[in-house]
Coordinates of C-alpha atoms in Angstrom, one line a residue:
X12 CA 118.1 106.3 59.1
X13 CA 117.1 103.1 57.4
X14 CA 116.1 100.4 59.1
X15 CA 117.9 96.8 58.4
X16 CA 114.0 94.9 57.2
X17 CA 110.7 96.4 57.5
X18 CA 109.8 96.8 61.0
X19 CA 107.1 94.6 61.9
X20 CA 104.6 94.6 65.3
X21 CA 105.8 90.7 66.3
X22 CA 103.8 90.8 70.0
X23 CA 100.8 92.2 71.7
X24 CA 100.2 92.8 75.7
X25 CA 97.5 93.8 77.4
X26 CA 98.0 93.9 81.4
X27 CA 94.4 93.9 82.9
X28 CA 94.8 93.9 85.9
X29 CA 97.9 96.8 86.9
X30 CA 101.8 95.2 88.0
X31 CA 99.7 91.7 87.3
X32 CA 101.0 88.9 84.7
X33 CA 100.5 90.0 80.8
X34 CA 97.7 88.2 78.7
X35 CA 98.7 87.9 75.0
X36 CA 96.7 88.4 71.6
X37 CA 96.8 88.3 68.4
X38 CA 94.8 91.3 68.0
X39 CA 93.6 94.4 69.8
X40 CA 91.0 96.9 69.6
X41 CA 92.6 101.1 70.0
X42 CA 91.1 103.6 71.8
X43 CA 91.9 106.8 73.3
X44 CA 92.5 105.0 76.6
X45 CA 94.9 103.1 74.6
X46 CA 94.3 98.9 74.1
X47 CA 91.0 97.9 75.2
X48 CA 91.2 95.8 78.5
X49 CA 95.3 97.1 79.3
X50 CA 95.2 98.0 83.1
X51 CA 91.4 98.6 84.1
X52 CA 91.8 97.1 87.5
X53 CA 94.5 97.8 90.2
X54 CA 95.2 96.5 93.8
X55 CA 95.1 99.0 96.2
X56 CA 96.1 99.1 100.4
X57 CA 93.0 99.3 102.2
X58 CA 94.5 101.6 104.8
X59 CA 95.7 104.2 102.9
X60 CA 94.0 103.7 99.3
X61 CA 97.7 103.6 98.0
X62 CA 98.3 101.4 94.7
X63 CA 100.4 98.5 95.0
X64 CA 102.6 96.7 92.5
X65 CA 105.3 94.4 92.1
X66 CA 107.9 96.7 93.6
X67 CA 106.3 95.8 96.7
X68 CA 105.2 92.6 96.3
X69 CA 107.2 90.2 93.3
X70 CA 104.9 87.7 93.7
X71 CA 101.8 90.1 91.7
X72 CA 103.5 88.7 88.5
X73 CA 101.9 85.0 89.6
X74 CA 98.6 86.3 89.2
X75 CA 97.4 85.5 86.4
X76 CA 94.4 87.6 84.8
X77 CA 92.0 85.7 82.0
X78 CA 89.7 87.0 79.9
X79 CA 86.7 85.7 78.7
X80 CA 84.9 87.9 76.4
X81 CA 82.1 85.5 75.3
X82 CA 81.0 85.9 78.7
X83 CA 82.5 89.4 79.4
X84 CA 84.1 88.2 83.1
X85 CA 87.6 88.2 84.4
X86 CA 89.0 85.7 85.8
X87 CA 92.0 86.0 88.8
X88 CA 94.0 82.7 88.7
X89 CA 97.2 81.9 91.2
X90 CA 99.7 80.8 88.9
X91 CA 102.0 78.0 91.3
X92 CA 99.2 77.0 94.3
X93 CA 95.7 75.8 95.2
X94 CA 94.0 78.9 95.4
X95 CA 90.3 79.0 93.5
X96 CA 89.7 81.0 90.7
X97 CA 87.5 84.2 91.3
X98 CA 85.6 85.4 88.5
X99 CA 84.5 88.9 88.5
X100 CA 82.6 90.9 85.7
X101 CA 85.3 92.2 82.9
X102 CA 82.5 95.3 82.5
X103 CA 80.9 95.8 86.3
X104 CA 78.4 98.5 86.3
X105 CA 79.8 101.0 88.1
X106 CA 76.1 102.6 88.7
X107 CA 76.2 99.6 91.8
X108 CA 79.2 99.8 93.1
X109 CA 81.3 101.9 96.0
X110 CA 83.2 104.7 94.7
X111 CA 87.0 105.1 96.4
X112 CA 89.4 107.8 96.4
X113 CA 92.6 105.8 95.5
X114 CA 96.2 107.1 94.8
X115 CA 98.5 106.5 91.7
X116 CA 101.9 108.4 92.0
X117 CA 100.8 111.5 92.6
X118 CA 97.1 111.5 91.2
X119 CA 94.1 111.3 93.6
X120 CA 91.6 109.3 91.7
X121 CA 88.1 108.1 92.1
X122 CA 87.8 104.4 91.2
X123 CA 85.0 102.1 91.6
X124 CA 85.5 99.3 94.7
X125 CA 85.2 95.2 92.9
X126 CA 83.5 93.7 96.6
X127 CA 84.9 92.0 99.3
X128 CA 85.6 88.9 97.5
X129 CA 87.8 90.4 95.2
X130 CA 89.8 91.7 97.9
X131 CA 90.2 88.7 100.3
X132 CA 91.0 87.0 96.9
X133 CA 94.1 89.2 96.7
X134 CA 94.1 89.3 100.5
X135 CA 94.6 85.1 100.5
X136 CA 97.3 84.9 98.1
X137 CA 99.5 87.3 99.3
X138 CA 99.5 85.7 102.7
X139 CA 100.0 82.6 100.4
X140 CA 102.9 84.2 99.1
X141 CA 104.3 85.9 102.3
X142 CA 107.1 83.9 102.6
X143 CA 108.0 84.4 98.5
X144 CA 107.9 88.4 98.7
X145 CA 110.0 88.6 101.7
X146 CA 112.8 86.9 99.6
X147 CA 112.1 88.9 96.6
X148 CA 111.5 92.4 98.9
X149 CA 111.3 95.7 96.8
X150 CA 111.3 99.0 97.7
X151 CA 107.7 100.2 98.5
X152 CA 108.8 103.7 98.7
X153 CA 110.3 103.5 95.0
X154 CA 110.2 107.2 93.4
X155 CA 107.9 107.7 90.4
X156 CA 110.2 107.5 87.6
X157 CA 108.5 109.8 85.6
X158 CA 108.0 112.6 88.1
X159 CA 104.5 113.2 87.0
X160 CA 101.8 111.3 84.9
X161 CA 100.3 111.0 82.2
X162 CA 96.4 112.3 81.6
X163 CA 94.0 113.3 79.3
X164 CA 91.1 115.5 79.6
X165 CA 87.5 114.1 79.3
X166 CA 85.1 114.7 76.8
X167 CA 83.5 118.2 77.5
X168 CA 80.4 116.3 78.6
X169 CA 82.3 114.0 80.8
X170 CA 82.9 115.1 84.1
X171 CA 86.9 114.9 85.3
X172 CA 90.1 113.5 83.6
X173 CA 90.4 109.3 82.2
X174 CA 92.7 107.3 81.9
X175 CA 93.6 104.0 82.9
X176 CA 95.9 102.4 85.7
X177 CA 99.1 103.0 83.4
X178 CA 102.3 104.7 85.6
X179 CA 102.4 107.1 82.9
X180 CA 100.8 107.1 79.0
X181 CA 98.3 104.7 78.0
X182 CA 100.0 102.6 75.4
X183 CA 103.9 101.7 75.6
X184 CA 106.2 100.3 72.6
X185 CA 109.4 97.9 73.1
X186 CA 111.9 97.1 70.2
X187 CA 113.4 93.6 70.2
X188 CA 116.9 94.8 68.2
X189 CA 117.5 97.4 71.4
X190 CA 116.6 94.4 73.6
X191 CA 119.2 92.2 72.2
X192 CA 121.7 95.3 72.8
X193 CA 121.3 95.3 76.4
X194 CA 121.4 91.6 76.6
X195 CA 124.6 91.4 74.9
X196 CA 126.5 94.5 76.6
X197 CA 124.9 92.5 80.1
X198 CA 127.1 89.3 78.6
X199 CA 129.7 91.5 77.7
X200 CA 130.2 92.6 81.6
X201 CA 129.6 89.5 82.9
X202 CA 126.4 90.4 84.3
X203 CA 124.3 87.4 82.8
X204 CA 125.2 84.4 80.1
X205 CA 123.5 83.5 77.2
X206 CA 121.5 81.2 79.1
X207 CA 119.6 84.0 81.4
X208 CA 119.3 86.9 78.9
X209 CA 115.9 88.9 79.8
X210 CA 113.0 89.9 77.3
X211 CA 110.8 92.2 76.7
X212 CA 108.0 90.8 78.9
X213 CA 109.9 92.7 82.1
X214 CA 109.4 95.9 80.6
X215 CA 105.7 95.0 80.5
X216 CA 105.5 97.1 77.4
X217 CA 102.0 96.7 74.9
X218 CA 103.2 96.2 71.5
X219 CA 106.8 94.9 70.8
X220 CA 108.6 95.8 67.6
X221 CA 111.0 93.6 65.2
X222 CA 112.8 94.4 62.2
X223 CA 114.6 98.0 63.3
X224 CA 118.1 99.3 63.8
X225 CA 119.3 99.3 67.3
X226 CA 117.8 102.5 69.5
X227 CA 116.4 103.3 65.6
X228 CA 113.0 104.2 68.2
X229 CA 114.9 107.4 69.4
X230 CA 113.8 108.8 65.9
X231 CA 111.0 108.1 65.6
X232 CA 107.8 110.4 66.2
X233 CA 104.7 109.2 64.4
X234 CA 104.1 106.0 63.4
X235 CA 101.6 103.7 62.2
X236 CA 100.5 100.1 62.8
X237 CA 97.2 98.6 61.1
X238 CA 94.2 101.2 61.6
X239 CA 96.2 102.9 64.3
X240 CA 98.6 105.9 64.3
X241 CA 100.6 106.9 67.6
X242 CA 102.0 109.7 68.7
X243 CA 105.3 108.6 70.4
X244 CA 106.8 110.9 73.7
X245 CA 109.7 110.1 75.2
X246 CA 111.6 107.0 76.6
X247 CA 110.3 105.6 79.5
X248 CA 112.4 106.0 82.9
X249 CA 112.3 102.6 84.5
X250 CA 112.0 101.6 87.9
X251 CA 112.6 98.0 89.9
X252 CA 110.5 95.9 88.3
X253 CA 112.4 94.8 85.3
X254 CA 114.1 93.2 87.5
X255 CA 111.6 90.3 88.1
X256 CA 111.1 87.4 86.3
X257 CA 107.3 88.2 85.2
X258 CA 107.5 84.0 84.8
X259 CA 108.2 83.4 88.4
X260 CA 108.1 86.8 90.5
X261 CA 111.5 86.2 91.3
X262 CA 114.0 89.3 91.2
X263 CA 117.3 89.0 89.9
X264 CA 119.9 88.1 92.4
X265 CA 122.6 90.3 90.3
X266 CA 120.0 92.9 90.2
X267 CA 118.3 93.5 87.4
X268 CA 119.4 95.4 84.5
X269 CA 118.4 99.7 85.8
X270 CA 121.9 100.2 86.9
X271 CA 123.4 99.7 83.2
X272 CA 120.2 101.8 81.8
X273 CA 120.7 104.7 84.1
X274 CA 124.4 104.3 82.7
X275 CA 124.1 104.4 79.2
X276 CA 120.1 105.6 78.6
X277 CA 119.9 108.7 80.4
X278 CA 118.5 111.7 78.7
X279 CA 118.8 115.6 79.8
X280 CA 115.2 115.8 81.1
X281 CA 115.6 112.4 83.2
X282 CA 119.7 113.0 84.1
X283 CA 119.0 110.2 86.8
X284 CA 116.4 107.9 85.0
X285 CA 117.7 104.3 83.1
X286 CA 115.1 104.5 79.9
X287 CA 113.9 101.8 77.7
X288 CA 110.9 101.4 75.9
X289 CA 108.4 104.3 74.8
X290 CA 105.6 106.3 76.2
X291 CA 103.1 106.5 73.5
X292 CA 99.0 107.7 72.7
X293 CA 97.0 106.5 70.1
X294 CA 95.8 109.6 68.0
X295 CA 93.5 107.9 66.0
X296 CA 91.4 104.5 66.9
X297 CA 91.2 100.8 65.1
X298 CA 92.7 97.7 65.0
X299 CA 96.3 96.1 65.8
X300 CA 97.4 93.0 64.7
X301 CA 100.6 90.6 65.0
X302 CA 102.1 90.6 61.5
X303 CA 101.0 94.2 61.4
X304 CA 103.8 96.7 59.1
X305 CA 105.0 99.4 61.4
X306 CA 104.7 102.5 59.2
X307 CA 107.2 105.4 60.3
X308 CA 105.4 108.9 58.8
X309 CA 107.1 111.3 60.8
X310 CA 110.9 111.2 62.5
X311 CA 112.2 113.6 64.5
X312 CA 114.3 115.9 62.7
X313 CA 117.9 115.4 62.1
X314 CA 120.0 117.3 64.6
X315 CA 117.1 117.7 67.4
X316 CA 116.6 113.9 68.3
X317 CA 117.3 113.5 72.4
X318 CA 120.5 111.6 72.7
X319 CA 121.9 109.6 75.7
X320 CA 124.1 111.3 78.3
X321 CA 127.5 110.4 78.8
X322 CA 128.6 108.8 81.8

């Protein structure tokens, strides 16, 4: 199946710090942990070592992660109050630090502890924001879409498995023509108006994709963009959180567009899921940039490719 121009990579994402705002580049180095920097740090309950996200608390997209990499730190901002800046090395070492058992889904993991600052940092602005998550309340029980995870055994020298703070596969593609689907069936049923369409940002995906058909990604299995070729999985079962506006950590009073996903993209493995966007791994390592020509080397064959359920 043709696609209407040559598909193009328009956007990169990475997300350091997990269910935290997005910072954009123009370029990114690929590795088999997928784009250097994407979700190295996560926010964890003290009590129970349990991660935390925007499900739980909206107000996570208002922190704002920078990077400086002239002076290798990361910097924790509070997007819409007072609260001071905390910088905190981008590459601790980890030979220093406290070493947790933490929980992501249902992985036990062993993570290394940023200090005490870093967590009254957090600890302050979500008391800051108290008020702001109560109104924008999301399940903090929500069930892991994916039923699993995603992981990757270590090198035979390495002892245990790695992989970064992603829900699922370490790099995850989003395709602009498929967005503008959902945005217009959402007009068509009244849900939004072409003033409030969503993007791509709520699907916090890493590299967004111009220039194809329409769902064209459902046939697709191997691609290439710049030095970099990707294996791609499956469509990614969504949960709550593309229903906040990543802007403001607001949710969506007409709530967010899962219930029209699990409607029309559900797939036989995932009867129950609402997918959009793809799980993807790097197989190979390199360069992306914006501008980049998305190669397609391998589709899935004609016949076989999972289609959508009817509802």
């Amino acid at each position: 199946m043709p696609a209407l121009q040559n598909p193009t990579l328009s956007n990169i994402h990475v997300y350091p710090i997990k269910s935290c705002h997005s910072v954009q580049l123009n370029e990114s180095q690929v590795g088999n942990l997928g784009l250097v920097n994407d979700r190295r740090f996560m926010f964890i309950e003290e009590a129970n070592g349990r991660f935390i996200t925007q499900r739980k608390y909206a107000s996570m997209a208002l922190v704002r992660p920078l990077i400086d990499l002239t002076n290798k730190t990361l910097i924790l901002t509070s997007y819409d109050d007072d609260q001071a800046d905390l910088e905190l090395p981008l590459y601790p070492d980890t030979t220093t630090m406290e070493q947790r058992t933490v929980k992501l889904w249902k992985d036990t993991l062993t993570a290394f502890d940023m200090g005490d600052e870093a967590g009254k940092w957090l600890e302050t602005f979500l008391v800051n924001h108290r008020a702001h998550d109560v109104a924008n309340n999301h399940n903090p029980d929500d069930p892991d879409p994916q039923e699993g995870h995603y992981s990757r055994p270590a090198h035979q020298q390495l002892n245990g498995v790695h992989s970064p703070f992603s829900d699922w596969s370490p790099v995850s593609f989003g395709f602009q023509a498929s967005m503008d689907a959902v945005n217009q069936a959402l007009i068509e049923r009244g849900a939004i108006n072409q003033d409030n369409t969503i993007g791509l940002d709520r699907f916090r995906n890493n590299i967004s994709i111009t220039g194809t058909l329409p769902w064209e990604e459902d046939t697709w299995l191997v691609v290439k963009i710049g030095e970099v070729t990707f294996y791609m999985i499956r469509p990614i079962g969504r949960c709550t959180v593309p229903g906040v506006d990543q802007d403001h950590g607001v949710k969506d009073k007409w709530g967010g567009p899962l219930a029209y996903l699990k409607e029309t993209r559900s797939f036989v493995e995932k009867p129950n899921d609402g997918c959009f966007c793809v799980d993807v791994v790097p197989l190979t390592s390199g360069v992306i940039r914006v501008g980049d020509k998305v190669e397609v080397l391998e589709r899935i064959p004609e016949g076989k490719e999972q289609k959508p359920l009817a509802k």
